[in-house]
Amino acid sequence: MKPTTLPVYYYLDHFVEMLQFVEQTYGEILTDEDRAFTARFRGLSQDAQCLLIRMINRRGTIFNRALFKYPEIIDLDSAARDLIGCGQARGLRADDYSAFLLCQPKTALLDGARAAGYGRDVRTSWSKPALADFFITTIPFDIAAKHCGAGNFIALDHTRSIEFLLYLYFGKTADNLKDFALRDLGVLRTNRETSFSARFADADEARACFHYSQVLDRIDVESADLDGWAVTAILDGPPRTTDYAADLAGRAACQVGQFFEKQGDIALAERLYRFGRSADCRERLVRLLYAKGDKDAAEVLLRDMIDDPESDDEHVFATDFYARKFGGRRTGLSTELLRSGRMIVVDDTFRGNPEAGVAGVLRRQGGRVYFAENTLWLTLFGLLFWDELFESGQLHSGFDWLPHCLRDRTFHRRFAAQIDSKLAQVRSGPALPIILRTVASKWGRPNGVFAWEHVQMDALRSLLEGAHADGLAAILRAMCADFRGMRDGFPDLMHLCDGKVSFVEVKAEGDAIRRNQLTRLRQLAQAGIPAEIGRVDYRFDPEQDYVVVDIETTGSWSSGDRITEIGAVKVRNHQVVEEWHSLINPQRPIPAKIVELTGITNQMVRDAPVFHEIADSFMAFMGDGIFVAHNVNFDYGFLSGEYERLEKRIRFPKLCTCVGMRRRYPGHKSYGLGKLCAIYGIELEDHHRALCDARATAQLLNLINKKRVDGIDADAEQAA
């Protein structure tokens, strides 16, 4: 495909597009300063407009004009003078000193120091940061500027309006328009189903959200100077007129408060937490008060959090902390819940994927199991409320994917009547048709709530039909009220047995229960939807299916060669319970040396099925089995490649009998399949035919598993 070529003035077109959108959409909330900027911009020459946007799109705020290489800008010097003349740019001043030094190459700083008369005081071996520190502490700015070429530099000025306009467009802090270019190049996909409407109700909300978003953006990098600036920016910031502004301010206050708490400035941290008033701030405040000995204040705050919690998550924390610190309970809720979890024996080959191991055990016990976690719930939420989320003007620009009403937690208020109606249908039963209609009419439409490739219609149907209806509606209502707080923490597995749904959060040894997981488990239980902890007990499981696989191929290159034969033997409790075999048409000639090795000829595979014709049958045979082979990565790699060609993925725990024999039966010179069969008296009459080799490998597996049962070399098999 020929690469996309952007027009010469693409970035100017992007900026004009952004200005027009903001003026049309937010005209009523723009200030005189904002309007003055747009007027100044339109009054500039095209060269000056282009230079301004080029600088906005570059990193930093000061630039060496000698490095500007923009062939479409005819007169760079004149453009720079125009920007300085209108106040959008300026020369350097003392507060640019650090940034100016870091923009210079080390050689220029050394030459400048010598020219200024400080040559004896500097060393060429110094690093650039050390050299910059010397300048700042020793050489005045005006002297450094004179001898290091500051006259060639230009700095952006009065950029706040530009940053605000970009914030109105993107809904997040942005200092450039690179997303536009990525969109035009086809790298960044944009949403065409937008309303191009205002995301903020009024100027006060827009300004407050912009202010606190900027604070959050700047404090990503911890430093005493930056966090000191942030204290003033937070405590003296604009009024928080909406929940979204309060949420942004609370997040900033909590993050900066934790910084100063670590620094030992407890009083300032406490002040920030009290200002923030968010659930996270109140939790930090309780912990801080208790730690410094003010237990009475901590208890009062905890009681308030218990009586009037901001969320279920906050209520869980408050009741747990209160019980442990003031109620005499010695262990936390998470620990108690973990200890009370049901123990589930899982074959230790599943150590890398305990959820799959538990799923297999539950299937053997009866019913169906789905990998649910957050995906199932997000899919249900997105499909049920698709019209409200994506067809009602909640995507405000082409770069939006997640509706703003979910970010600012206004969804439940904006669409109260529609939510009530749909949840009534969930409670009474006929909600499935809504889901089916959405799937039929909207399939594949990108969105920011769920991914279509993860939609499991069987799982959704089972959830709607098998879960307690009132409880399901209660969980969905909680997601409507606080999507950001409810979008994760759901249990790993959904189990459908006898028409009833239950959930299992899988925990292996060493795992802890996170707060959001604890909250979801309690919410589900309170809603009448059974949910439990499944504690994994790794050991050899005699009821686990092992599928011993051997393949023959046209060669050893998995990316180019193809499979000619598959043999598979299913072993349960040391006994072969089923076999599967097929020749495969590789759709290419079999080399003579491979024919000589395997005995499989082109004539034998000419009428055999091609791989896609047996792919589903082989997967069904695998089931929940463990994939076993001698030198397992060879066989697994070839099969993975075949399924990838079909745009499918396989994921099974692997066990290598070559590795297992080396570990549990050490001392042999060779661990090839033929040598091991000769040593242990295993029949191998038709070596290099798939089913024969699989049968022989199954007997090696039994030798390995018998030692696992006996507890010899109890370390689990590692994934090959």
Coordinates of N, CA and C in Angstrom, one line a residue, residues 347-502:
D347 N -4.2 -29.2 38.8 CA -2.9 -29.8 38.4 C -1.9 -28.7 38.3
D348 N -0.7 -29.0 38.8 CA 0.3 -28.0 39.0 C 0.9 -27.5 37.6
T349 N 0.5 -28.2 36.5 CA 1.0 -27.7 35.2 C 0.3 -26.4 34.9
F350 N -0.8 -26.0 35.6 CA -1.5 -24.8 35.4 C -1.0 -23.6 36.2
R351 N 0.2 -23.7 36.7 CA 0.7 -22.6 37.5 C 0.8 -21.3 36.8
G352 N 1.0 -21.3 35.5 CA 1.0 -20.1 34.7 C -0.4 -19.6 34.4
N353 N -1.4 -20.3 34.6 CA -2.8 -19.9 34.2 C -3.8 -20.6 35.1
P354 N -3.8 -20.2 36.4 CA -4.7 -20.9 37.3 C -6.2 -20.8 37.0
E355 N -6.6 -19.7 36.4 CA -8.0 -19.6 36.0 C -8.4 -20.7 35.0
A356 N -7.6 -21.0 34.1 CA -7.9 -22.1 33.2 C -8.0 -23.4 33.9
G357 N -7.1 -23.6 34.9 CA -7.1 -24.9 35.6 C -8.4 -25.0 36.4
V358 N -8.8 -23.9 37.1 CA -10.1 -24.0 37.9 C -11.2 -24.2 36.9
A359 N -11.2 -23.5 35.8 CA -12.3 -23.6 34.8 C -12.5 -25.1 34.4
G360 N -11.4 -25.8 34.2 CA -11.4 -27.2 33.8 C -12.0 -28.1 34.9
V361 N -11.6 -27.8 36.1 CA -12.1 -28.6 37.3 C -13.7 -28.4 37.4
L362 N -14.1 -27.1 37.3 CA -15.5 -26.8 37.4 C -16.3 -27.5 36.3
R363 N -15.8 -27.5 35.1 CA -16.5 -28.2 34.0 C -16.6 -29.6 34.2
R364 N -15.6 -30.2 34.8 CA -15.7 -31.7 35.1 C -16.8 -31.9 36.2
Q365 N -17.0 -31.0 37.0 CA -18.0 -31.1 38.1 C -19.4 -30.9 37.6
G366 N -19.5 -30.3 36.4 CA -20.8 -30.1 35.8 C -21.1 -28.7 35.5
G367 N -21.8 -28.5 34.4 CA -22.1 -27.1 34.0 C -21.1 -26.5 33.0
R368 N -21.3 -25.3 32.7 CA -20.5 -24.5 31.8 C -19.7 -23.4 32.5
V369 N -18.5 -23.1 32.0 CA -17.7 -22.1 32.6 C -17.3 -21.1 31.6
Y370 N -17.4 -19.8 31.9 CA -17.0 -18.7 31.0 C -15.9 -17.9 31.7
F371 N -14.9 -17.4 30.9 CA -14.0 -16.5 31.5 C -14.7 -15.1 31.4
A372 N -15.0 -14.6 32.6 CA -15.8 -13.4 32.7 C -15.0 -12.2 33.0
E373 N -14.5 -12.1 34.2 CA -13.8 -11.0 34.8 C -14.6 -9.7 34.4
N374 N -13.8 -8.6 34.0 CA -14.5 -7.4 33.8 C -15.2 -7.4 32.4
T375 N -14.7 -8.1 31.4 CA -15.1 -8.1 30.1 C -16.6 -8.4 29.9
L376 N -17.1 -9.4 30.6 CA -18.5 -9.8 30.5 C -19.4 -8.6 31.0
W377 N -19.1 -8.0 32.1 CA -19.9 -7.0 32.6 C -19.8 -5.7 31.8
L378 N -18.7 -5.3 31.3 CA -18.6 -4.1 30.5 C -19.3 -4.4 29.2
T379 N -19.3 -5.6 28.6 CA -20.0 -5.9 27.4 C -21.5 -5.7 27.6
L380 N -22.0 -6.3 28.7 CA -23.4 -6.2 29.0 C -23.9 -4.8 29.2
F381 N -23.1 -4.0 29.9 CA -23.4 -2.6 30.2 C -23.4 -1.8 28.9
G382 N -22.4 -2.0 28.0 CA -22.3 -1.3 26.8 C -23.4 -1.6 25.8
L383 N -23.7 -2.9 25.7 CA -24.8 -3.3 24.8 C -26.2 -2.9 25.2
L384 N -26.4 -3.0 26.5 CA -27.7 -2.7 27.1 C -28.0 -1.2 26.9
F385 N -27.0 -0.3 27.2 CA -27.2 1.1 27.2 C -26.5 1.8 25.9
W386 N -26.4 1.0 24.8 CA -25.8 1.5 23.6 C -26.4 2.9 23.2
D387 N -27.7 2.9 23.1 CA -28.3 4.1 22.5 C -28.0 5.3 23.4
E388 N -28.1 5.2 24.7 CA -27.9 6.3 25.6 C -26.4 6.7 25.5
L389 N -25.5 5.8 25.4 CA -24.1 6.1 25.5 C -23.5 6.6 24.1
F390 N -24.0 6.0 23.0 CA -23.3 6.3 21.7 C -24.2 6.9 20.7
E391 N -25.5 7.1 21.0 CA -26.4 7.6 20.0 C -27.1 8.9 20.6
S392 N -26.6 9.4 21.7 CA -27.4 10.5 22.3 C -26.4 11.7 22.6
G393 N -25.5 11.9 21.7 CA -24.6 13.1 21.8 C -23.6 13.1 22.9
Q394 N -23.2 12.0 23.4 CA -22.2 11.9 24.5 C -20.8 11.8 24.0
L395 N -20.5 11.7 22.7 CA -19.2 11.7 22.1 C -19.0 13.1 21.5
H396 N -18.1 13.9 22.0 CA -18.1 15.3 21.7 C -17.1 15.7 20.6
S397 N -16.2 14.9 20.2 CA -15.3 15.2 19.1 C -14.9 13.8 18.5
G398 N -14.3 13.9 17.3 CA -13.9 12.7 16.6 C -12.9 11.8 17.4
F399 N -12.2 12.4 18.3 CA -11.2 11.7 19.1 C -11.7 11.0 20.3
D400 N -13.0 11.2 20.6 CA -13.7 10.6 21.8 C -14.1 9.2 21.5
W401 N -13.9 8.3 22.4 CA -14.4 7.0 22.3 C -15.3 6.6 23.6
L402 N -14.8 7.1 24.7 CA -15.6 6.9 26.0 C -16.5 8.1 26.2
P403 N -17.8 7.8 26.3 CA -18.7 9.0 26.5 C -18.3 9.8 27.7
H404 N -18.4 11.1 27.6 CA -18.0 12.0 28.6 C -18.9 11.8 29.9
C405 N -20.1 11.5 29.7 CA -21.0 11.3 30.8 C -20.6 10.2 31.8
L406 N -19.7 9.3 31.2 CA -19.2 8.2 32.1 C -18.0 8.8 32.9
R407 N -17.2 9.7 32.2 CA -16.1 10.3 32.9 C -16.5 11.2 34.1
D408 N -17.6 12.0 33.8 CA -18.0 13.0 34.8 C -19.1 12.4 35.7
R409 N -19.5 11.2 35.6 CA -20.4 10.5 36.4 C -21.8 11.2 36.4
T410 N -22.2 11.6 35.2 CA -23.6 12.2 35.1 C -24.5 11.3 34.3
F411 N -24.0 10.2 33.9 CA -24.8 9.3 33.1 C -26.2 8.9 33.7
H412 N -26.1 8.6 35.0 CA -27.3 8.1 35.7 C -28.3 9.3 35.9
R413 N -27.9 10.5 35.8 CA -28.8 11.7 35.9 C -29.3 12.0 34.6
R414 N -28.5 12.1 33.6 CA -28.9 12.5 32.2 C -29.9 11.5 31.6
F415 N -29.8 10.2 32.0 CA -30.7 9.2 31.3 C -31.4 8.4 32.4
A416 N -31.9 9.1 33.4 CA -32.5 8.4 34.5 C -33.8 7.6 34.0
A417 N -34.6 8.2 33.2 CA -35.8 7.5 32.8 C -35.5 6.3 31.9
Q418 N -34.5 6.4 31.0 CA -34.2 5.3 30.1 C -33.5 4.2 30.9
I419 N -32.7 4.6 31.9 CA -32.1 3.6 32.7 C -33.1 2.8 33.5
D420 N -34.0 3.5 34.1 CA -35.1 2.9 34.9 C -35.9 1.9 34.0
S421 N -36.2 2.3 32.8 CA -37.0 1.4 31.9 C -36.2 0.2 31.5
K422 N -34.9 0.3 31.2 CA -34.2 -0.9 30.8 C -33.9 -1.8 32.0
L423 N -33.7 -1.2 33.1 CA -33.4 -2.1 34.3 C -34.7 -2.8 34.7
A424 N -35.8 -2.2 34.5 CA -37.1 -2.9 34.7 C -37.2 -4.1 33.8
Q425 N -36.8 -4.0 32.6 CA -36.8 -5.1 31.7 C -35.8 -6.2 32.1
V426 N -34.7 -5.8 32.7 CA -33.7 -6.8 33.2 C -34.4 -7.5 34.3
R427 N -35.1 -6.8 35.2 CA -35.8 -7.5 36.3 C -36.9 -8.4 35.9
S428 N -37.6 -8.0 34.8 CA -38.8 -8.8 34.4 C -38.5 -9.9 33.4
G429 N -37.3 -9.8 32.8 CA -36.8 -10.9 31.9 C -36.6 -10.5 30.5
P430 N -37.2 -9.6 29.8 CA -37.1 -9.4 28.4 C -35.9 -8.5 28.0
A431 N -34.8 -8.5 28.7 CA -33.7 -7.6 28.3 C -32.9 -8.2 27.2
L432 N -32.9 -9.5 27.0 CA -32.1 -10.1 26.0 C -32.4 -9.6 24.6
P433 N -33.6 -9.3 24.2 CA -33.9 -8.8 22.9 C -33.2 -7.4 22.6
I434 N -33.0 -6.6 23.7 CA -32.3 -5.4 23.5 C -30.9 -5.6 23.1
I435 N -30.2 -6.6 23.8 CA -28.9 -7.0 23.5 C -28.7 -7.5 22.1
L436 N -29.7 -8.4 21.7 CA -29.6 -9.0 20.4 C -29.8 -7.9 19.3
R437 N -30.7 -7.0 19.5 CA -30.9 -5.9 18.5 C -29.6 -5.0 18.4
T438 N -29.0 -4.7 19.5 CA -27.8 -3.9 19.4 C -26.7 -4.7 18.7
V439 N -26.5 -6.0 19.0 CA -25.5 -6.8 18.3 C -25.7 -6.8 16.8
A440 N -27.0 -7.0 16.5 CA -27.3 -7.1 15.0 C -27.1 -5.8 14.3
S441 N -27.4 -4.7 14.9 CA -27.3 -3.4 14.2 C -26.0 -2.7 14.3
K442 N -25.3 -3.0 15.4 CA -24.1 -2.1 15.7 C -22.8 -3.0 15.7
W443 N -22.9 -4.2 15.3 CA -21.7 -5.1 15.4 C -20.5 -4.4 14.7
G444 N -19.4 -4.4 15.5 CA -18.1 -3.9 14.9 C -17.9 -2.4 15.1
R445 N -19.0 -1.7 15.5 CA -18.8 -0.2 15.7 C -17.8 0.0 16.8
P446 N -16.7 0.7 16.6 CA -15.7 0.9 17.7 C -16.4 1.7 18.8
N447 N -15.9 1.4 20.1 CA -16.4 2.2 21.2 C -15.4 2.1 22.3
G448 N -15.6 2.9 23.3 CA -14.6 2.9 24.4 C -15.0 2.1 25.7
V449 N -16.0 1.3 25.6 CA -16.5 0.6 26.7 C -16.1 -0.9 26.6
F450 N -16.3 -1.5 25.5 CA -15.9 -3.0 25.3 C -15.4 -3.2 23.9
A451 N -14.8 -4.4 23.7 CA -14.3 -4.8 22.4 C -15.2 -5.9 21.8
W452 N -15.5 -5.7 20.6 CA -16.4 -6.6 20.0 C -15.9 -8.0 19.9
E453 N -14.5 -8.1 19.7 CA -13.9 -9.5 19.6 C -14.0 -10.3 20.9
H454 N -14.4 -9.6 22.0 CA -14.5 -10.3 23.3 C -16.0 -10.5 23.7
V455 N -16.9 -10.2 22.8 CA -18.3 -10.5 23.1 C -18.6 -12.0 23.1
Q456 N -19.1 -12.5 24.2 CA -19.5 -13.9 24.3 C -21.0 -14.0 24.4
M457 N -21.7 -14.2 23.3 CA -23.2 -14.2 23.4 C -23.7 -15.3 24.3
D458 N -23.1 -16.5 24.3 CA -23.6 -17.5 25.2 C -23.5 -17.1 26.6
A459 N -22.4 -16.5 27.0 CA -22.1 -16.0 28.3 C -23.2 -15.0 28.7
L460 N -23.4 -14.0 27.8 CA -24.4 -13.0 28.1 C -25.8 -13.6 28.3
R461 N -26.2 -14.5 27.4 CA -27.5 -15.1 27.6 C -27.6 -15.9 28.9
S462 N -26.5 -16.6 29.3 CA -26.5 -17.3 30.5 C -26.6 -16.4 31.7
L463 N -25.9 -15.3 31.7 CA -26.0 -14.3 32.8 C -27.4 -13.7 32.9
L464 N -28.0 -13.3 31.8 CA -29.3 -12.7 31.9 C -30.4 -13.7 32.3
E465 N -30.2 -15.0 31.9 CA -31.2 -16.0 32.3 C -30.9 -16.7 33.6
G466 N -29.7 -16.7 34.0 CA -29.3 -17.5 35.2 C -29.0 -16.8 36.5
A467 N -28.9 -15.4 36.4 CA -28.5 -14.6 37.5 C -29.8 -14.1 38.2
H468 N -29.8 -13.8 39.4 CA -30.9 -13.2 40.2 C -31.2 -11.9 39.5
A469 N -32.4 -11.7 39.0 CA -32.7 -10.6 38.1 C -32.6 -9.3 38.8
D470 N -33.2 -9.2 40.0 CA -33.1 -8.0 40.8 C -31.6 -7.6 41.1
G471 N -30.9 -8.6 41.4 CA -29.5 -8.4 41.8 C -28.7 -7.9 40.6
L472 N -29.0 -8.5 39.4 CA -28.3 -8.1 38.2 C -28.6 -6.6 37.9
A473 N -29.9 -6.2 38.1 CA -30.2 -4.8 37.9 C -29.5 -3.9 38.8
A474 N -29.3 -4.4 40.1 CA -28.6 -3.6 41.1 C -27.2 -3.4 40.7
I475 N -26.5 -4.4 40.2 CA -25.1 -4.2 39.7 C -25.0 -3.2 38.6
L476 N -26.0 -3.4 37.6 CA -26.0 -2.5 36.4 C -26.3 -1.0 36.9
R477 N -27.1 -0.9 37.8 CA -27.4 0.5 38.3 C -26.2 1.1 38.9
A478 N -25.4 0.3 39.7 CA -24.2 0.8 40.3 C -23.2 1.2 39.2
M479 N -23.2 0.5 38.1 CA -22.3 0.8 37.0 C -22.7 2.1 36.3
C480 N -24.0 2.3 36.3 CA -24.5 3.6 35.7 C -24.1 4.8 36.6
A481 N -24.2 4.6 37.9 CA -23.9 5.7 38.8 C -22.4 6.0 38.9
D482 N -21.5 5.0 38.8 CA -20.1 5.2 38.9 C -19.3 4.3 38.0
F483 N -19.4 4.5 36.7 CA -18.7 3.6 35.8 C -17.3 3.5 36.1
R484 N -16.6 4.6 36.3 CA -15.1 4.5 36.5 C -14.8 3.7 37.7
G485 N -15.6 3.8 38.8 CA -15.3 3.0 40.0 C -15.7 1.5 39.9
M486 N -16.6 1.2 38.9 CA -17.2 -0.1 38.8 C -16.7 -0.9 37.6
R487 N -15.7 -0.4 36.9 CA -15.3 -1.0 35.6 C -14.3 -2.2 35.8
D488 N -13.9 -2.4 37.0 CA -12.9 -3.5 37.2 C -13.2 -4.2 38.5
G489 N -12.5 -5.3 38.8 CA -12.6 -6.0 40.1 C -13.6 -7.1 40.1
F490 N -14.2 -7.4 38.9 CA -15.2 -8.5 38.9 C -14.5 -9.9 38.9
P491 N -15.2 -10.9 39.4 CA -14.5 -12.2 39.5 C -14.1 -12.8 38.1
D492 N -13.2 -13.7 38.2 CA -12.6 -14.3 37.0 C -13.5 -15.1 36.2
L493 N -14.3 -16.0 36.8 CA -15.0 -17.0 36.1 C -16.5 -16.9 36.4
M494 N -17.4 -17.2 35.4 CA -18.8 -17.4 35.7 C -19.1 -18.9 35.4
H495 N -19.8 -19.5 36.4 CA -20.2 -20.9 36.3 C -21.7 -21.0 36.2
L496 N -22.1 -21.7 35.2 CA -23.5 -22.0 35.0 C -23.8 -23.5 35.3
C497 N -24.6 -23.7 36.3 CA -24.9 -25.1 36.7 C -26.3 -25.2 37.1
D498 N -27.0 -26.1 36.5 CA -28.5 -26.3 36.7 C -29.2 -25.0 36.5
G499 N -28.8 -24.3 35.5 CA -29.5 -23.0 35.1 C -29.2 -21.8 36.0
K500 N -28.4 -22.0 37.0 CA -28.1 -20.9 38.0 C -26.6 -20.4 37.8
V501 N -26.5 -19.1 37.9 CA -25.1 -18.5 37.7 C -24.5 -18.2 39.0
S502 N -23.2 -18.5 39.1 CA -22.3 -18.1 40.2 C -21.0 -17.7 39.7

